[in-house]
XYZ file of C-alpha atoms in Angstrom:
307
model
C -159.302 -137.347 -203.708
C -160.968 -137.760 -200.441
C -161.440 -140.779 -198.388
C -164.025 -143.253 -197.404
C -163.815 -145.855 -194.723
C -160.159 -147.640 -195.748
C -159.589 -151.783 -192.501
C -161.390 -154.691 -193.324
C -159.709 -156.433 -196.153
C -159.949 -159.731 -194.271
C -163.662 -159.609 -193.419
C -164.663 -157.969 -196.684
C -163.250 -160.727 -198.838
C -163.110 -163.482 -196.255
C -164.938 -165.777 -198.632
C -161.794 -165.931 -200.767
C -159.553 -167.244 -197.995
C -158.021 -170.700 -198.471
C -158.291 -173.324 -195.771
C -154.789 -173.693 -194.204
C -155.147 -177.469 -194.386
C -155.261 -177.238 -198.167
C -152.374 -174.790 -198.500
C -149.842 -177.508 -199.324
C -151.980 -179.089 -201.997
C -151.240 -178.100 -205.553
C -154.258 -176.581 -207.251
C -155.230 -178.081 -210.572
C -155.217 -175.823 -213.667
C -158.998 -176.149 -213.933
C -159.499 -175.156 -210.294
C -157.100 -172.234 -210.645
C -158.949 -170.989 -213.711
C -162.286 -171.372 -211.934
C -161.011 -169.383 -208.920
C -159.677 -166.644 -211.155
C -162.993 -166.421 -212.981
C -164.835 -166.201 -209.660
C -162.642 -163.336 -208.474
C -163.011 -161.525 -211.798
C -166.799 -161.867 -211.635
C -166.788 -160.611 -208.061
C -164.631 -157.564 -208.738
C -166.535 -156.535 -211.844
C -169.890 -156.590 -210.027
C -170.436 -153.005 -208.873
C -173.174 -153.944 -206.399
C -171.086 -156.575 -204.608
C -168.052 -154.275 -204.530
C -170.139 -151.431 -203.120
C -171.383 -153.677 -200.302
C -167.856 -154.842 -199.470
C -166.323 -151.362 -199.647
C -169.124 -149.783 -197.604
C -168.017 -151.997 -194.704
C -164.328 -151.266 -195.248
C -162.134 -148.581 -193.785
C -160.160 -146.172 -196.038
C -156.879 -148.030 -195.484
C -158.423 -151.408 -196.338
C -159.832 -150.054 -199.604
C -156.473 -148.514 -200.464
C -154.607 -151.752 -199.764
C -157.146 -153.760 -201.704
C -156.717 -151.478 -204.734
C -153.025 -152.428 -204.819
C -153.618 -156.172 -205.151
C -154.314 -156.268 -208.898
C -155.489 -154.184 -211.819
C -159.052 -155.448 -211.581
C -159.206 -154.485 -207.915
C -157.823 -151.036 -208.749
C -160.497 -150.535 -211.405
C -163.199 -151.620 -208.942
C -161.971 -149.185 -206.294
C -161.761 -146.314 -208.788
C -165.348 -146.941 -209.902
C -166.511 -147.028 -206.282
C -164.669 -143.798 -205.404
C -166.215 -141.952 -208.356
C -169.680 -143.048 -207.245
C -169.466 -142.654 -203.475
C -167.614 -139.309 -203.428
C -170.026 -137.573 -205.770
C -170.537 -134.083 -204.351
C -173.515 -133.384 -206.613
C -175.333 -136.413 -205.237
C -174.342 -135.422 -201.707
C -175.781 -131.900 -202.064
C -178.906 -132.943 -203.971
C -180.639 -133.514 -200.635
C -180.639 -129.739 -200.067
C -180.689 -128.234 -203.562
C -182.537 -129.073 -206.751
C -179.988 -127.178 -208.833
C -176.656 -128.320 -207.408
C -174.496 -126.888 -210.248
C -176.027 -123.458 -209.603
C -175.156 -123.714 -205.923
C -171.589 -124.783 -206.670
C -171.229 -121.835 -209.025
C -172.413 -119.592 -206.197
C -170.021 -121.356 -203.833
C -167.108 -120.669 -206.182
C -168.048 -117.026 -206.633
C -168.411 -116.374 -202.900
C -165.600 -118.640 -201.583
C -168.126 -120.362 -199.346
C -166.984 -123.483 -197.467
C -169.010 -126.506 -196.381
C -168.038 -128.071 -193.078
C -169.584 -129.529 -189.939
C -171.578 -132.752 -190.023
C -172.222 -132.530 -193.774
C -168.500 -132.757 -194.550
C -168.115 -135.593 -192.020
C -170.871 -137.540 -193.767
C -169.275 -136.961 -197.168
C -165.898 -138.334 -196.095
C -167.317 -141.066 -193.872
C -169.854 -142.256 -196.449
C -172.544 -142.053 -193.793
C -175.926 -140.383 -193.413
C -177.428 -138.519 -190.447
C -181.148 -137.900 -191.166
C -181.373 -135.099 -188.607
C -178.321 -133.183 -189.813
C -178.324 -129.783 -191.502
C -175.994 -128.104 -193.988
C -173.527 -125.592 -192.532
C -172.103 -122.997 -194.917
C -169.192 -120.841 -193.739
C -169.396 -117.457 -195.368
C -167.417 -114.212 -195.614
C -169.490 -111.411 -194.089
C -169.485 -109.419 -197.327
C -171.272 -112.327 -199.044
C -173.983 -112.930 -196.438
C -176.755 -111.105 -198.289
C -176.005 -112.824 -201.602
C -176.090 -116.305 -200.038
C -179.261 -115.596 -198.074
C -181.152 -114.205 -201.064
C -180.104 -117.182 -203.178
C -181.498 -119.610 -200.594
C -184.786 -117.696 -200.449
C -185.039 -117.739 -204.243
C -184.575 -121.513 -204.159
C -187.389 -122.331 -201.771
C -185.957 -121.672 -198.318
C -187.356 -119.207 -195.801
C -185.468 -117.287 -193.136
C -185.958 -118.413 -189.513
C -184.882 -115.612 -187.185
C -183.512 -116.308 -183.741
C -184.574 -114.349 -180.658
C -182.008 -111.615 -181.377
C -182.730 -111.099 -185.086
C -185.377 -109.273 -187.067
C -187.823 -111.594 -188.822
C -186.939 -110.023 -192.168
C -183.694 -111.345 -193.613
C -183.026 -108.033 -195.389
C -183.080 -106.257 -192.023
C -181.233 -109.031 -190.186
C -178.504 -109.034 -192.829
C -177.779 -105.379 -192.069
C -177.271 -106.084 -188.352
C -174.817 -108.871 -189.054
C -172.803 -108.484 -185.860
C -175.678 -109.567 -183.631
C -174.214 -112.589 -181.749
C -175.735 -115.986 -182.564
C -178.097 -117.549 -180.047
C -177.290 -121.062 -181.304
C -175.500 -122.939 -178.513
C -173.086 -124.475 -181.021
C -171.776 -121.059 -182.067
C -172.538 -118.628 -179.226
C -169.258 -116.924 -178.317
C -167.237 -119.111 -180.670
C -164.060 -117.533 -182.015
C -164.424 -116.000 -185.454
C -168.235 -116.260 -185.661
C -170.054 -112.949 -186.189
C -173.584 -114.371 -186.461
C -175.605 -117.274 -187.835
C -178.588 -117.149 -190.197
C -180.899 -120.154 -190.339
C -183.007 -121.112 -193.357
C -185.521 -123.938 -193.637
C -187.518 -125.653 -196.353
C -190.233 -128.281 -196.038
C -189.925 -131.162 -198.483
C -192.924 -132.648 -200.247
C -191.978 -136.241 -199.565
C -193.815 -138.800 -197.466
C -193.420 -138.155 -194.658
C -192.635 -134.462 -194.891
C -189.319 -133.317 -193.504
C -187.667 -129.993 -192.855
C -184.304 -129.199 -194.429
C -182.121 -126.713 -192.616
C -179.239 -124.651 -193.993
C -177.206 -122.414 -191.701
C -175.057 -119.530 -192.881
C -172.237 -119.148 -190.374
C -170.909 -115.648 -190.949
C -167.207 -115.259 -190.228
C -165.999 -112.042 -188.659
C -162.662 -112.524 -190.413
C -162.368 -115.699 -192.503
C -164.395 -118.954 -192.659
C -161.372 -121.211 -192.179
C -160.686 -119.582 -188.786
C -164.103 -120.752 -187.614
C -163.522 -124.301 -188.841
C -160.122 -124.497 -187.126
C -161.830 -123.405 -183.892
C -164.176 -126.399 -183.717
C -164.573 -128.440 -180.547
C -162.535 -131.389 -181.842
C -160.603 -132.625 -184.856
C -163.217 -135.017 -186.293
C -165.198 -132.061 -187.682
C -162.187 -130.236 -189.138
C -163.079 -131.115 -192.722
C -163.704 -128.670 -195.547
C -165.484 -128.853 -198.896
C -164.886 -126.025 -201.352
C -166.513 -125.703 -204.764
C -163.874 -127.984 -206.318
C -162.059 -129.972 -203.607
C -162.584 -131.611 -200.237
C -160.032 -131.770 -197.434
C -159.907 -133.845 -194.263
C -157.348 -132.277 -191.929
C -157.055 -135.366 -189.705
C -158.113 -138.252 -191.990
C -156.158 -141.059 -190.314
C -157.440 -140.240 -186.845
C -160.979 -139.403 -187.950
C -161.864 -142.004 -190.558
C -159.395 -144.825 -189.911
C -158.851 -144.836 -186.146
C -162.211 -143.196 -185.318
C -160.590 -140.862 -182.779
C -161.084 -137.135 -182.284
C -158.814 -134.832 -180.289
C -160.821 -132.371 -178.188
C -159.625 -128.788 -178.623
C -160.057 -125.888 -176.185
C -162.541 -123.375 -177.643
C -163.810 -119.922 -176.857
C -167.440 -119.423 -175.870
C -169.822 -121.800 -174.155
C -168.771 -125.356 -173.246
C -169.048 -127.670 -176.235
C -169.947 -130.839 -174.317
C -173.251 -131.417 -176.176
C -171.440 -131.370 -179.537
C -168.620 -133.538 -178.183
C -171.118 -136.054 -176.795
C -172.979 -136.079 -180.109
C -169.901 -137.270 -181.983
C -169.050 -139.735 -179.238
C -172.525 -141.201 -179.762
C -171.813 -141.362 -183.494
C -168.851 -143.636 -182.850
C -165.790 -141.467 -182.233
C -163.473 -141.868 -179.273
C -163.049 -138.362 -177.881
C -159.406 -137.927 -176.833
C -159.001 -135.293 -174.107
C -155.201 -135.156 -174.134
C -152.175 -136.770 -175.748
C -149.445 -138.538 -173.863
C -145.945 -137.114 -174.162
C -144.915 -139.919 -176.519
C -147.814 -139.014 -178.811
C -146.797 -135.365 -179.116
C -144.291 -135.807 -181.890
C -143.998 -135.519 -185.632
C -144.046 -139.322 -185.758
C -147.653 -139.447 -184.556
C -149.331 -139.661 -187.952
C -152.853 -139.378 -186.520
C -152.254 -136.057 -184.744
C -148.975 -134.898 -186.195
C -147.442 -131.744 -184.712
C -145.549 -129.333 -186.976
C -142.387 -128.967 -184.906
C -140.118 -128.277 -187.860
C -140.183 -127.676 -191.588
C -140.035 -131.393 -192.406
C -143.144 -132.007 -190.303
C -145.181 -129.074 -191.586
C -148.660 -130.123 -192.649
C -150.432 -128.428 -195.537
C -153.753 -129.211 -197.187
C -153.209 -131.236 -200.319
C -150.057 -133.062 -199.194
C -151.166 -136.639 -198.630
C -147.972 -137.711 -196.871
C -148.449 -135.030 -194.242
C -151.936 -136.131 -193.163
C -152.127 -139.921 -193.589
C-alpha cells in the first residue's frame, strides 16, 4: 500500500504520557483498568484517530500500528479511508470507475502534483490532474474527456479543434513545465467549469509521451514528484525522502530551466537538495539509495528497497 505522513508518535498521543514523578508508583488495578478503557475508547474513535494520524508522518503511523492490536486495527481503518483513489479522483470525474477502466485499457499513468497529494494526504486547490499517455491512445483519452464534460483548450501552436490537434501530435508543447522536456511529444489541455459556489475550473492535461510515459516521469525536475498511480496500484519512488524527511533531490533535465517548478515545491514544504555529499552517495543512504550492485537494486514494489 502507499504511504501517508508516518513521525509524531510523541505529539500525537502526548496526552497518554505518564508524569516521570509518578513512574515509580504502582498503579492500582482500578486505575489500570480505567487507563486501558480510555485508550480503547480513543483508538476505536475513527474521528479522533483521523485527527491524530493526519498530523503524523508515515513512519510514526507505522510504528504506532505495531504497539497493539487495537492500534493496528485503527491504522488499517485509517489507511483504507485516506488512500481511497476513487475519492481522490472524484474531484475531476463523476464516474470514477469508468475512468479507471479507461486508464487500465490505455495504460495511462497519473503523476505530478495529483500523485503527491494522494501520498501526502494533502490538497492543493489550484492543482490540475496530469495524465501520462502513450501517443497511440491520445485520441481515445481526449474524446473520453470531451464526452464527460471537458472542453479542449488549445495552446498557441495547436488547432482549436481537438480532432485536428490530435493528428498533429508532434507539435511541441508551449507549457513551460514541459517545453523541451525529454520524452514529451506534446500536451493537450482540457477544462471544465464546476457548478459549485463559487465556480471553479478543473483542468486535466494529457501529457503525450514520444516513447513511454514512465520515461517522462523519471525525467522530472526532482524526486518529490516521481510518484505514479496506475489503474490498480500507486508507487512512490522515493517515499522516505519525500514523505518522511520532506527532501527532494533536484535532477538535471532537458529543456527549459525548471526553477519555477522547483520553487513551487520548496514553497509547499520540501527542502530542495541540489547535490549529495560523497558519504551520501552509497547504497546505505536509504533516502536516495544508489543501485551500485545487485543487492542494492531498487524495483517498484519492493518495500525494503525504497524505505
